mmCIF file of C-alpha atoms and ligand atoms in Angstrom:
data_model
loop_
_atom_site.group_PDB
_atom_site.id
_atom_site.type_symbol
_atom_site.label_atom_id
_atom_site.label_comp_id
_atom_site.label_asym_id
_atom_site.label_seq_id
_atom_site.Cartn_x
_atom_site.Cartn_y
_atom_site.Cartn_z
ATOM 1 C CA MET A 938 232.542 83.520 162.597
ATOM 2 C CA PRO A 939 234.285 84.301 159.182
ATOM 3 C CA LYS A 940 232.511 87.151 157.346
ATOM 4 C CA THR A 941 231.678 87.820 153.896
ATOM 5 C CA ALA A 942 234.562 89.976 152.174
ATOM 6 C CA TYR A 943 234.011 92.947 150.186
ATOM 7 C CA VAL A 944 233.177 92.601 146.296
ATOM 8 C CA ARG A 945 234.113 95.990 144.217
ATOM 9 C CA THR A 946 231.641 94.747 141.511
ATOM 10 C CA LYS A 947 230.288 98.825 140.474
ATOM 11 C CA PRO A 948 231.735 102.022 140.940
ATOM 12 C CA HIS A 949 231.445 102.943 144.379
ATOM 13 C CA LEU A 950 230.559 106.972 145.821
ATOM 14 C CA ASN A 951 229.874 108.746 148.568
ATOM 15 C CA ILE A 952 226.612 110.622 149.048
ATOM 16 C CA GLY A 953 224.198 112.271 151.693
ATOM 17 C CA THR A 954 221.269 114.086 152.371
ATOM 18 C CA MET A 955 221.800 117.473 153.998
ATOM 19 C CA GLY A 956 218.690 120.263 154.371
ATOM 20 C CA HIS A 957 217.145 121.944 157.385
ATOM 21 C CA VAL A 958 216.040 120.411 160.894
ATOM 22 C CA ASP A 959 213.386 117.969 160.264
ATOM 23 C CA HIS A 960 213.108 118.519 156.657
ATOM 24 C CA GLY A 961 213.127 114.701 156.832
ATOM 25 C CA LYS A 962 215.790 113.403 155.596
ATOM 26 C CA THR A 963 216.571 110.537 158.040
ATOM 27 C CA THR A 964 213.493 109.397 156.474
ATOM 28 C CA LEU A 965 214.108 109.868 153.437
ATOM 29 C CA THR A 966 217.069 108.021 153.659
ATOM 30 C CA ALA A 967 215.292 104.973 155.005
ATOM 31 C CA ALA A 968 212.931 104.943 152.284
ATOM 32 C CA ILE A 969 215.851 104.910 149.555
ATOM 33 C CA THR A 970 217.324 101.851 151.686
ATOM 34 C CA LYS A 971 213.658 99.948 151.618
ATOM 35 C CA VAL A 972 212.229 100.914 148.017
ATOM 36 C CA LEU A 973 216.381 99.917 146.820
ATOM 37 C CA SER A 974 215.470 96.805 149.108
ATOM 38 C CA ASP A 975 212.449 95.648 147.803
ATOM 39 C CA ARG A 976 213.695 95.561 143.842
ATOM 40 C CA ALA A 977 214.140 92.153 142.550
ATOM 41 C CA GLY A 978 217.701 90.573 143.425
ATOM 42 C CA SER A 979 218.612 93.771 145.517
ATOM 43 C CA SER A 980 221.700 93.374 147.646
ATOM 44 C CA THR A 981 220.414 96.364 149.688
ATOM 45 C CA SER A 982 219.379 95.982 152.978
ATOM 46 C CA TYR A 983 216.604 97.955 154.828
ATOM 47 C CA VAL A 984 217.727 100.465 157.327
ATOM 48 C CA SER A 985 214.872 101.643 159.155
ATOM 49 C CA PHE A 986 214.383 105.109 160.725
ATOM 50 C CA ASP A 987 215.120 104.014 164.137
ATOM 51 C CA ARG A 988 218.549 102.272 163.491
ATOM 52 C CA ILE A 989 219.518 105.617 161.239
ATOM 53 C CA ASP A 990 218.721 107.988 163.501
ATOM 54 C CA ARG A 991 220.278 106.419 166.943
ATOM 55 C CA ALA A 992 223.484 105.551 165.415
ATOM 56 C CA PRO A 993 224.575 102.758 166.680
ATOM 57 C CA GLU A 994 228.416 103.948 167.568
ATOM 58 C CA GLU A 995 227.122 105.853 169.550
ATOM 59 C CA ALA A 996 224.883 103.632 171.684
ATOM 60 C CA GLN A 997 227.006 101.260 171.599
ATOM 61 C CA ARG A 998 230.250 102.209 171.687
ATOM 62 C CA GLY A 999 230.157 105.883 173.475
ATOM 63 C CA ILE A 1000 231.179 107.771 170.764
ATOM 64 C CA THR A 1001 229.666 110.492 169.619
ATOM 65 C CA ILE A 1002 229.259 110.763 166.001
ATOM 66 C CA ASN A 1003 225.861 112.042 164.753
ATOM 67 C CA ILE A 1004 226.287 111.580 161.375
ATOM 68 C CA ALA A 1005 224.541 108.094 160.224
ATOM 69 C CA HIS A 1006 226.529 106.264 157.767
ATOM 70 C CA VAL A 1007 223.930 103.725 155.131
ATOM 71 C CA GLU A 1008 224.911 101.832 152.197
ATOM 72 C CA TYR A 1009 222.816 100.860 149.319
ATOM 73 C CA GLU A 1010 222.871 99.678 145.716
ATOM 74 C CA THR A 1011 221.506 101.099 142.204
ATOM 75 C CA ASP A 1012 221.547 98.882 139.215
ATOM 76 C CA THR A 1013 224.437 100.456 137.987
ATOM 77 C CA ARG A 1014 226.230 101.827 141.571
ATOM 78 C CA HIS A 1015 227.335 101.046 145.336
ATOM 79 C CA TYR A 1016 226.699 104.473 147.821
ATOM 80 C CA ALA A 1017 228.261 104.811 151.256
ATOM 81 C CA HIS A 1018 225.679 107.706 152.096
ATOM 82 C CA VAL A 1019 225.586 109.880 155.381
ATOM 83 C CA ASP A 1020 222.384 110.822 157.183
ATOM 84 C CA MET A 1021 223.138 114.372 158.314
ATOM 85 C CA PRO A 1022 221.813 116.075 161.268
ATOM 86 C CA GLY A 1023 219.885 119.502 160.223
ATOM 87 C CA HIS A 1024 220.305 120.610 163.982
ATOM 88 C CA ALA A 1025 222.344 124.164 163.576
ATOM 89 C CA ASP A 1026 224.924 122.837 166.504
ATOM 90 C CA TYR A 1027 225.828 119.490 164.343
ATOM 91 C CA VAL A 1028 227.019 121.444 161.656
ATOM 92 C CA LYS A 1029 230.382 121.000 162.811
ATOM 93 C CA ASN A 1030 229.705 117.160 161.888
ATOM 94 C CA MET A 1031 228.131 118.214 158.608
ATOM 95 C CA VAL A 1032 231.130 120.255 157.269
ATOM 96 C CA THR A 1033 233.531 117.174 157.932
ATOM 97 C CA GLY A 1034 230.985 114.500 156.725
ATOM 98 C CA ALA A 1035 230.419 116.428 153.540
ATOM 99 C CA ALA A 1036 234.143 116.996 153.306
ATOM 100 C CA GLN A 1037 233.424 113.029 152.096
ATOM 101 C CA LEU A 1038 231.094 113.380 149.573
ATOM 102 C CA ASP A 1039 231.440 113.653 145.997
ATOM 103 C CA GLY A 1040 227.366 114.498 145.638
ATOM 104 C CA ALA A 1041 224.729 115.667 147.992
ATOM 105 C CA ILE A 1042 220.754 114.999 148.189
ATOM 106 C CA LEU A 1043 219.445 118.537 149.323
ATOM 107 C CA VAL A 1044 216.319 117.675 151.513
ATOM 108 C CA VAL A 1045 213.855 120.695 151.401
ATOM 109 C CA SER A 1046 210.279 120.423 153.110
ATOM 110 C CA ALA A 1047 208.236 121.591 150.503
ATOM 111 C CA VAL A 1048 205.857 122.529 153.277
ATOM 112 C CA ASP A 1049 208.259 124.716 154.524
ATOM 113 C CA GLY A 1050 211.003 125.754 152.331
ATOM 114 C CA ILE A 1051 213.952 127.220 152.242
ATOM 115 C CA MET A 1052 214.933 128.056 156.170
ATOM 116 C CA PRO A 1053 218.535 128.592 157.937
ATOM 117 C CA GLN A 1054 220.266 125.818 158.054
ATOM 118 C CA THR A 1055 219.023 125.029 154.221
ATOM 119 C CA ALA A 1056 221.465 128.089 153.007
ATOM 120 C CA GLU A 1057 223.756 126.946 154.779
ATOM 121 C CA HIS A 1058 224.041 123.666 154.344
ATOM 122 C CA VAL A 1059 224.223 125.296 150.589
ATOM 123 C CA LEU A 1060 227.199 127.363 151.336
ATOM 124 C CA LEU A 1061 229.170 124.677 153.402
ATOM 125 C CA ALA A 1062 228.648 121.981 150.602
ATOM 126 C CA ARG A 1063 229.817 124.822 148.117
ATOM 127 C CA GLN A 1064 233.449 125.751 150.093
ATOM 128 C CA VAL A 1065 233.484 122.183 151.076
ATOM 129 C CA GLY A 1066 234.150 121.189 147.651
ATOM 130 C CA VAL A 1067 230.521 119.133 147.164
ATOM 131 C CA ASP A 1068 230.070 119.918 143.087
ATOM 132 C CA HIS A 1069 227.106 117.962 142.590
ATOM 133 C CA ILE A 1070 223.638 118.625 144.555
ATOM 134 C CA VAL A 1071 220.608 116.868 143.721
ATOM 135 C CA VAL A 1072 217.331 118.221 145.440
ATOM 136 C CA ALA A 1073 214.592 115.926 147.110
ATOM 137 C CA LEU A 1074 211.400 118.463 147.272
ATOM 138 C CA ASN A 1075 210.365 116.326 150.523
ATOM 139 C CA LYS A 1076 207.365 116.004 151.873
ATOM 140 C CA ALA A 1077 205.297 117.274 148.630
ATOM 141 C CA ASP A 1078 202.512 114.457 149.803
ATOM 142 C CA ALA A 1079 201.586 117.301 152.615
ATOM 143 C CA GLY A 1080 202.374 120.559 149.580
ATOM 144 C CA ASP A 1081 200.187 122.648 147.966
ATOM 145 C CA PRO A 1082 201.364 122.172 144.667
ATOM 146 C CA GLU A 1083 201.195 126.390 143.843
ATOM 147 C CA LEU A 1084 202.996 126.646 147.193
ATOM 148 C CA THR A 1085 205.275 124.093 145.975
ATOM 149 C CA ASP A 1086 206.181 125.199 142.394
ATOM 150 C CA LEU A 1087 207.408 128.901 144.143
ATOM 151 C CA VAL A 1088 209.937 126.592 146.995
ATOM 152 C CA GLU A 1089 211.417 125.015 144.209
ATOM 153 C CA LEU A 1090 212.207 128.726 142.322
ATOM 154 C CA GLU A 1091 213.632 129.689 146.229
ATOM 155 C CA VAL A 1092 215.408 126.530 146.300
ATOM 156 C CA ARG A 1093 217.343 127.129 142.037
ATOM 157 C CA GLU A 1094 217.502 130.453 143.206
ATOM 158 C CA LEU A 1095 219.530 129.863 146.097
ATOM 159 C CA LEU A 1096 221.930 126.679 143.920
ATOM 160 C CA SER A 1097 221.967 129.490 141.502
ATOM 161 C CA ALA A 1098 223.245 131.782 144.447
ATOM 162 C CA HIS A 1099 226.268 129.418 145.353
ATOM 163 C CA GLY A 1100 227.011 128.903 142.328
ATOM 164 C CA TYR A 1101 225.546 125.707 141.802
ATOM 165 C CA GLY A 1102 223.777 126.291 138.514
ATOM 166 C CA GLY A 1103 219.979 126.307 139.830
ATOM 167 C CA ASP A 1104 218.078 125.908 136.255
ATOM 168 C CA GLY A 1105 219.914 122.523 135.177
ATOM 169 C CA VAL A 1106 220.428 121.255 139.085
ATOM 170 C CA PRO A 1107 217.018 117.915 138.884
ATOM 171 C CA VAL A 1108 214.559 118.745 141.844
ATOM 172 C CA ILE A 1109 212.824 116.373 142.912
ATOM 173 C CA ARG A 1110 209.026 116.396 143.951
ATOM 174 C CA VAL A 1111 209.393 113.502 146.820
ATOM 175 C CA SER A 1112 207.691 111.612 150.452
ATOM 176 C CA GLY A 1113 209.885 109.801 152.217
ATOM 177 C CA LEU A 1114 207.026 109.060 154.102
ATOM 178 C CA LYS A 1115 204.574 108.120 152.140
ATOM 179 C CA ALA A 1116 207.358 105.603 150.334
ATOM 180 C CA LEU A 1117 208.427 104.050 153.643
ATOM 181 C CA ALA A 1118 204.950 103.625 153.652
ATOM 182 C CA GLY A 1119 205.009 101.706 150.892
ATOM 183 C CA ASP A 1120 202.342 104.674 148.584
ATOM 184 C CA PRO A 1121 203.478 103.200 144.730
ATOM 185 C CA ARG A 1122 202.826 106.876 143.508
ATOM 186 C CA TRP A 1123 205.518 107.903 145.978
ATOM 187 C CA THR A 1124 207.729 104.654 146.525
ATOM 188 C CA ALA A 1125 208.283 105.331 142.298
ATOM 189 C CA SER A 1126 208.840 109.415 143.426
ATOM 190 C CA VAL A 1127 212.265 107.945 145.131
ATOM 191 C CA GLU A 1128 212.696 105.606 142.515
ATOM 192 C CA ALA A 1129 212.717 109.164 140.537
ATOM 193 C CA LEU A 1130 215.163 110.781 142.791
ATOM 194 C CA LEU A 1131 217.277 107.943 142.456
ATOM 195 C CA ASP A 1132 217.820 107.996 138.847
ATOM 196 C CA ALA A 1133 218.854 111.600 139.148
ATOM 197 C CA VAL A 1134 221.256 110.900 141.179
ATOM 198 C CA ASP A 1135 222.370 107.597 139.080
ATOM 199 C CA THR A 1136 222.785 110.371 136.071
ATOM 200 C CA TYR A 1137 223.641 113.328 137.458
ATOM 201 C CA VAL A 1138 226.509 113.076 140.210
ATOM 202 C CA PRO A 1139 229.336 112.081 138.727
ATOM 203 C CA MET A 1140 231.714 109.668 138.933
ATOM 204 C CA PRO A 1141 234.734 111.662 140.702
ATOM 205 C CA VAL A 1142 238.017 110.867 139.508
ATOM 206 C CA ARG A 1143 240.229 108.740 142.056
ATOM 207 C CA TYR A 1144 243.232 109.350 142.577
ATOM 208 C CA THR A 1145 243.852 105.830 143.016
ATOM 209 C CA ASP A 1146 247.684 106.043 142.457
ATOM 210 C CA ALA A 1147 249.119 108.877 144.951
ATOM 211 C CA PRO A 1148 250.057 108.464 148.312
ATOM 212 C CA PHE A 1149 247.472 106.993 150.359
ATOM 213 C CA LEU A 1150 245.689 109.903 152.969
ATOM 214 C CA LEU A 1151 242.737 109.494 155.075
ATOM 215 C CA PRO A 1152 240.896 112.258 157.455
ATOM 216 C CA VAL A 1153 240.236 110.186 160.582
ATOM 217 C CA GLU A 1154 236.352 110.662 161.290
ATOM 218 C CA ASN A 1155 235.883 108.208 164.165
ATOM 219 C CA VAL A 1156 237.948 105.867 166.276
ATOM 220 C CA LEU A 1157 236.691 102.967 168.216
ATOM 221 C CA THR A 1158 238.362 99.994 170.003
ATOM 222 C CA ILE A 1159 237.162 96.718 168.420
ATOM 223 C CA THR A 1160 237.559 94.184 171.779
ATOM 224 C CA GLY A 1161 240.119 91.662 171.535
ATOM 225 C CA ARG A 1162 241.632 93.390 167.913
ATOM 226 C CA GLY A 1163 242.526 96.817 168.579
ATOM 227 C CA THR A 1164 241.893 100.232 167.765
ATOM 228 C CA VAL A 1165 239.918 100.968 164.663
ATOM 229 C CA VAL A 1166 239.650 104.158 162.670
ATOM 230 C CA THR A 1167 237.338 105.146 160.048
ATOM 231 C CA GLY A 1168 236.877 107.670 157.343
ATOM 232 C CA ALA A 1169 236.727 107.716 153.413
ATOM 233 C CA VAL A 1170 240.271 107.230 151.825
ATOM 234 C CA GLU A 1171 240.875 110.469 149.733
ATOM 235 C CA ARG A 1172 243.437 109.770 147.815
ATOM 236 C CA GLY A 1173 245.393 106.595 147.155
ATOM 237 C CA THR A 1174 245.637 102.872 147.859
ATOM 238 C CA VAL A 1175 246.187 101.064 151.498
ATOM 239 C CA ARG A 1176 246.315 97.300 151.868
ATOM 240 C CA VAL A 1177 246.463 95.169 154.316
ATOM 241 C CA GLY A 1178 250.276 95.024 155.964
ATOM 242 C CA ASP A 1179 251.261 98.457 154.560
ATOM 243 C CA ARG A 1180 253.066 100.738 157.001
ATOM 244 C CA VAL A 1181 251.407 104.114 157.955
ATOM 245 C CA SER A 1182 251.396 107.302 160.284
ATOM 246 C CA VAL A 1183 249.195 108.441 161.822
ATOM 247 C CA LEU A 1184 249.712 112.616 161.724
ATOM 248 C CA GLY A 1185 248.864 114.323 164.632
ATOM 249 C CA ALA A 1186 249.403 111.589 167.006
ATOM 250 C CA ASP A 1187 252.874 111.121 166.154
ATOM 251 C CA ILE A 1188 252.707 107.290 164.957
ATOM 252 C CA GLU A 1189 253.622 105.515 162.886
ATOM 253 C CA THR A 1190 252.309 101.412 162.144
ATOM 254 C CA VAL A 1191 250.984 99.076 160.422
ATOM 255 C CA VAL A 1192 247.510 98.420 159.138
ATOM 256 C CA THR A 1193 246.197 95.024 160.214
ATOM 257 C CA GLY A 1194 242.597 95.370 158.975
ATOM 258 C CA LEU A 1195 240.681 96.603 156.566
ATOM 259 C CA GLU A 1196 236.449 96.270 156.504
ATOM 260 C CA THR A 1197 234.026 98.016 154.541
ATOM 261 C CA PHE A 1198 230.265 98.412 156.323
ATOM 262 C CA GLY A 1199 231.494 95.386 158.154
ATOM 263 C CA LYS A 1200 232.607 93.955 155.356
ATOM 264 C CA PRO A 1201 236.477 92.390 155.032
ATOM 265 C CA MET A 1202 238.421 93.688 152.198
ATOM 266 C CA GLU A 1203 242.263 93.419 151.081
ATOM 267 C CA SER A 1204 243.328 96.689 149.486
ATOM 268 C CA ALA A 1205 241.319 100.355 149.924
ATOM 269 C CA GLN A 1206 240.756 103.087 147.846
ATOM 270 C CA ALA A 1207 240.096 106.658 146.837
ATOM 271 C CA GLY A 1208 236.926 107.258 147.915
ATOM 272 C CA ASP A 1209 236.153 104.075 150.027
ATOM 273 C CA ASN A 1210 234.776 104.444 153.108
ATOM 274 C CA VAL A 1211 236.382 102.107 155.584
ATOM 275 C CA ALA A 1212 237.702 101.012 158.960
ATOM 276 C CA LEU A 1213 241.663 100.924 159.210
ATOM 277 C CA LEU A 1214 242.733 98.094 162.063
ATOM 278 C CA VAL A 1215 246.040 99.903 163.332
ATOM 279 C CA ARG A 1216 248.689 97.558 165.485
ATOM 280 C CA GLY A 1217 249.590 98.167 168.627
ATOM 281 C CA VAL A 1218 248.096 101.896 168.880
ATOM 282 C CA GLU A 1219 246.156 103.380 172.273
ATOM 283 C CA ARG A 1220 242.243 104.113 171.257
ATOM 284 C CA ASP A 1221 242.738 107.847 173.631
ATOM 285 C CA ARG A 1222 246.291 108.589 170.748
ATOM 286 C CA VAL A 1223 244.137 108.854 167.953
ATOM 287 C CA ARG A 1224 241.197 111.299 167.775
ATOM 288 C CA ARG A 1225 239.195 112.787 164.322
ATOM 289 C CA GLY A 1226 240.941 114.970 162.449
ATOM 290 C CA HIS A 1227 244.072 112.897 163.002
ATOM 291 C CA VAL A 1228 245.486 111.796 159.316
ATOM 292 C CA VAL A 1229 246.385 108.747 158.433
ATOM 293 C CA ALA A 1230 249.150 108.676 155.342
ATOM 294 C CA ALA A 1231 251.251 106.849 153.837
ATOM 295 C CA PRO A 1232 255.122 108.053 155.841
ATOM 296 C CA GLY A 1233 256.394 110.567 154.527
ATOM 297 C CA SER A 1234 253.251 111.645 152.182
ATOM 298 C CA VAL A 1235 252.769 114.840 153.839
ATOM 299 C CA THR A 1236 254.483 117.038 156.540
ATOM 300 C CA PRO A 1237 252.250 118.973 158.747
ATOM 301 C CA SER A 1238 252.316 122.655 158.713
ATOM 302 C CA ARG A 1239 250.661 125.856 160.325
ATOM 303 C CA ARG A 1240 251.251 128.653 158.664
ATOM 304 C CA PHE A 1241 249.424 129.371 155.438
ATOM 305 C CA THR A 1242 247.825 132.004 153.141
ATOM 306 C CA ALA A 1243 244.236 131.728 152.030
ATOM 307 C CA GLN A 1244 241.676 133.498 150.416
ATOM 308 C CA VAL A 1245 238.228 133.747 152.834
ATOM 309 C CA TYR A 1246 234.576 135.153 152.189
ATOM 310 C CA ILE A 1247 233.743 136.561 155.161
ATOM 311 C CA LEU A 1248 229.655 135.481 155.597
ATOM 312 C CA SER A 1249 227.169 138.158 155.962
ATOM 313 C CA ALA A 1250 224.298 138.845 158.709
ATOM 314 C CA ARG A 1251 222.009 137.406 156.186
ATOM 315 C CA GLU A 1252 224.143 134.223 155.713
ATOM 316 C CA GLY A 1253 224.079 134.065 159.194
ATOM 317 C CA GLY A 1254 227.302 135.570 159.277
ATOM 318 C CA ARG A 1255 228.605 138.295 162.293
ATOM 319 C CA THR A 1256 226.935 141.189 161.676
ATOM 320 C CA THR A 1257 230.267 143.371 162.479
ATOM 321 C CA PRO A 1258 234.052 143.147 160.508
ATOM 322 C CA VAL A 1259 236.641 141.267 161.725
ATOM 323 C CA ALA A 1260 240.531 142.439 162.767
ATOM 324 C CA THR A 1261 244.503 140.851 162.795
ATOM 325 C CA GLY A 1262 244.075 138.849 165.731
ATOM 326 C CA TYR A 1263 240.312 137.555 166.056
ATOM 327 C CA ARG A 1264 241.119 133.634 166.802
ATOM 328 C CA PRO A 1265 238.464 131.723 165.775
ATOM 329 C CA GLN A 1266 237.563 127.972 164.720
ATOM 330 C CA PHE A 1267 239.320 126.302 161.322
ATOM 331 C CA TYR A 1268 236.782 123.145 160.360
ATOM 332 C CA ILE A 1269 239.737 121.644 157.939
ATOM 333 C CA ARG A 1270 239.140 119.146 156.328
ATOM 334 C CA THR A 1271 237.630 116.709 160.011
ATOM 335 C CA ALA A 1272 239.881 118.313 161.832
ATOM 336 C CA ASP A 1273 238.536 121.568 164.802
ATOM 337 C CA VAL A 1274 241.626 124.026 164.855
ATOM 338 C CA VAL A 1275 241.747 127.252 166.897
ATOM 339 C CA GLY A 1276 243.725 130.026 164.143
ATOM 340 C CA ASP A 1277 245.305 133.479 164.391
ATOM 341 C CA ILE A 1278 244.358 135.269 161.665
ATOM 342 C CA ASP A 1279 246.491 138.108 159.913
ATOM 343 C CA LEU A 1280 244.844 140.729 157.780
ATOM 344 C CA GLY A 1281 247.731 142.524 156.139
ATOM 345 C CA GLU A 1282 247.356 145.872 155.367
ATOM 346 C CA ALA A 1283 243.936 146.117 155.260
ATOM 347 C CA ALA A 1284 243.630 144.885 158.990
ATOM 348 C CA VAL A 1285 239.755 144.154 159.166
ATOM 349 C CA ALA A 1286 237.251 142.925 156.739
ATOM 350 C CA ARG A 1287 233.533 143.321 157.152
ATOM 351 C CA PRO A 1288 230.644 140.614 156.634
ATOM 352 C CA GLY A 1289 229.839 140.197 153.329
ATOM 353 C CA ASP A 1290 233.873 140.612 152.240
ATOM 354 C CA THR A 1291 236.236 138.304 149.817
ATOM 355 C CA VAL A 1292 239.604 138.631 151.689
ATOM 356 C CA THR A 1293 243.476 137.382 151.889
ATOM 357 C CA MET A 1294 244.330 136.738 155.026
ATOM 358 C CA THR A 1295 247.484 135.146 156.173
ATOM 359 C CA VAL A 1296 246.367 132.141 159.479
ATOM 360 C CA GLU A 1297 249.013 130.387 162.202
ATOM 361 C CA LEU A 1298 247.206 127.573 163.482
ATOM 362 C CA GLY A 1299 247.537 126.269 167.488
ATOM 363 C CA ARG A 1300 248.586 122.777 166.012
ATOM 364 C CA ASP A 1301 250.267 121.097 163.008
ATOM 365 C CA THR A 1302 248.039 119.926 160.413
ATOM 366 C CA PRO A 1303 248.275 118.479 156.999
ATOM 367 C CA LEU A 1304 247.901 121.488 154.668
ATOM 368 C CA GLU A 1305 248.364 121.391 151.045
ATOM 369 C CA SER A 1306 246.770 124.826 148.518
ATOM 370 C CA GLY A 1307 243.492 124.093 147.066
ATOM 371 C CA LEU A 1308 241.911 122.676 150.638
ATOM 372 C CA GLY A 1309 238.460 124.100 151.387
ATOM 373 C CA PHE A 1310 238.034 125.035 155.143
ATOM 374 C CA ALA A 1311 235.032 126.696 157.035
ATOM 375 C CA ILE A 1312 235.881 129.127 159.777
ATOM 376 C CA ARG A 1313 233.216 128.880 162.888
ATOM 377 C CA GLU A 1314 232.744 130.878 166.396
ATOM 378 C CA GLY A 1315 230.164 130.014 168.919
ATOM 379 C CA GLY A 1316 228.325 127.689 166.917
ATOM 380 C CA ARG A 1317 227.964 129.339 163.673
ATOM 381 C CA THR A 1318 229.445 129.248 160.395
ATOM 382 C CA VAL A 1319 231.526 133.047 159.400
ATOM 383 C CA GLY A 1320 233.590 132.540 156.760
ATOM 384 C CA ALA A 1321 234.404 130.040 154.222
ATOM 385 C CA GLY A 1322 237.666 130.393 152.420
ATOM 386 C CA THR A 1323 240.438 128.036 150.607
ATOM 387 C CA VAL A 1324 244.244 127.421 150.912
ATOM 388 C CA THR A 1325 246.069 129.318 148.284
ATOM 389 C CA ALA A 1326 249.875 128.804 149.360
ATOM 390 C CA LEU A 1327 251.694 127.129 152.804
ATOM 391 C CA LEU A 1328 254.507 129.717 154.511
HETATM 392 N N1 GTP B 2597 204.111 114.268 155.528
HETATM 393 C C1 GTP B 2597 205.340 114.086 155.467
HETATM 394 N N2 GTP B 2597 205.647 114.406 156.613
HETATM 395 C C2 GTP B 2597 207.790 113.498 156.901
HETATM 396 C C3 GTP B 2597 207.842 113.554 155.176
HETATM 397 N N3 GTP B 2597 209.105 112.815 156.000
HETATM 398 C C4 GTP B 2597 209.134 113.375 157.064
HETATM 399 N N4 GTP B 2597 208.382 113.363 157.650
HETATM 400 C C5 GTP B 2597 208.156 114.070 159.382
HETATM 401 O O1 GTP B 2597 209.022 114.835 159.351
HETATM 402 C C6 GTP B 2597 209.284 114.965 160.677
HETATM 403 C C7 GTP B 2597 211.018 114.895 160.520
HETATM 404 O O2 GTP B 2597 211.565 113.804 159.858
HETATM 405 P P1 GTP B 2597 212.994 113.512 160.317
HETATM 406 O O3 GTP B 2597 213.066 112.187 159.285
HETATM 407 O O4 GTP B 2597 212.916 112.995 161.298
HETATM 408 O O5 GTP B 2597 213.318 115.050 159.876
HETATM 409 P P2 GTP B 2597 215.091 115.128 159.734
HETATM 410 O O6 GTP B 2597 214.833 116.331 158.388
HETATM 411 O O7 GTP B 2597 216.584 113.904 159.426
HETATM 412 O O8 GTP B 2597 215.735 115.756 161.233
HETATM 413 P P3 GTP B 2597 216.457 115.776 161.778
HETATM 414 O O9 GTP B 2597 217.876 114.555 161.214
HETATM 415 O O10 GTP B 2597 216.292 116.210 163.398
HETATM 416 O O11 GTP B 2597 217.994 117.246 161.220
HETATM 417 C C8 GTP B 2597 208.812 113.960 161.343
HETATM 418 O O12 GTP B 2597 207.439 113.716 161.954
HETATM 419 C C9 GTP B 2597 208.744 112.810 160.122
HETATM 420 O O13 GTP B 2597 207.838 111.951 159.948
HETATM 421 C C10 GTP B 2597 207.441 113.074 154.662
HETATM 422 O O14 GTP B 2597 207.260 112.892 153.151
HETATM 423 N N5 GTP B 2597 205.870 114.197 154.034
HETATM 424 MG MG1 MG B 2598 217.769 113.252 160.950
#
C-alpha cells in the first residue's frame, strides 16, 4: 500500500520527557498528543499511554529499545518526542536518547519533589549537550500548593547548579492525568507547557551541509525489504541512492529507502528522526552504537584526552577515588564502550574532582573534539566528560 510522503511544512525539533520513575512522563506524553490532536484542523494523532509504554518495537520485532518515540505538531513546529524511562537501570538509554535532544521536558512530581533520577537526568542532559530544559511540575492536581512552591524553588536551584540558569527556566504546573481525562483547567496547563516549549527552546543550528552522520539507535529487519537502521541525523543530508559507510561494522552500502514516522522521504537532514533502509546488509552485522556516515568523512579512533568531572557520592557517584587503570564503560553517542583511563601524574581523582585524563577505548569509535560522554560503572553514572583531543 503506498504511503503518504513526509511533507516538511514546519521546522522539526527533537524533544523528550525525562525525570524520576513514576513522576508521570508517559502520562504527560500521552496528554500532549491528546491536547494537540483535539485542536481544530490538527495533524497530530493521539497516542495512548498503553501505546507509548508498550514500545511496539519491543513486542513486535523482538528488539529492546526502552525508549518510545511519538510525533506531534504545534502551530509552529513539528516535534519528535522520546519518552525516556525513569528507572535507574534505563539511564543508559536515557543517555543515548538524550544525545539527540534539542530540548527536554523535565517532569517532576509536585507531590514528591526532586528524587535521585531527577538530579541524574539533569546532570546527564547537561553532559550530552541538551541546552534547554522546560519543567513540568506534574501531578499539580494532587499537590498542596505551598508544597508545590517549595518543589519549584528546589527544581530551579537544581537547574542553576547544573548551569541551566534556573531562575529563567519556565516551570509549568500541569496534570497529565487530568488533561488526559479532558479536564479543561488541566488541558490548558498542557497548552501552556507546549507554548513554553515552542518559545523557550530555540530552533538549533542544523549542519545540513556537513558530511552525513547518524548514530545508530536501533536496527530492525523489515521482511521482504531488508535491514533498517534508525536514529536521528546528527549532521548533513542523506538521499535515497547515496553511498554510506557503517562504521563499527566496516560495511559500505547504499541507502535504498528513507522514512520518518512511517512516511517515506527523498532526503533526510540534520535533526530528522529517520529509518534508513540499507542494501544487502545482514541484520546482525549492524548494532546500536555504530555510526552511519558519508564514506571517508570520519575515521574511528580509540585514544583521546578528556576533561572529566567525577561525580560526588551525593550526586550518586562513587564514594572512593578512581585511579589510573580504572576500566569503566564510556557512553559516547549511542555507543557503550569499555575504556582504560590514565590520570598521568595525578594518578588518582576523588569524587567531586574535575580532571584531565587519557582514555584508551576497547574498540575504534568515531570521536571528535568537543564530543560529550558519560562514564558508568555497575549501573550508575560516575563521571561526565568532554573529548578535548584525539591522539
Ligand atoms: N494525580 C496524578 N497522577 C498522575 C499524574 N500523571 C501521572 N500520574 C500517575 O502516576 C503514575 C506514574 O505515571 P507514568 O506516566 O507511568 O510515570 P512515568 O514517569 O512515565 O514512569 P516511568 O516510565 O516508569 O519512569 C501513574 O499511576 C499515573 O496515573 C497527574 O498529573 N496527576
Ligand atoms: Mg514512563
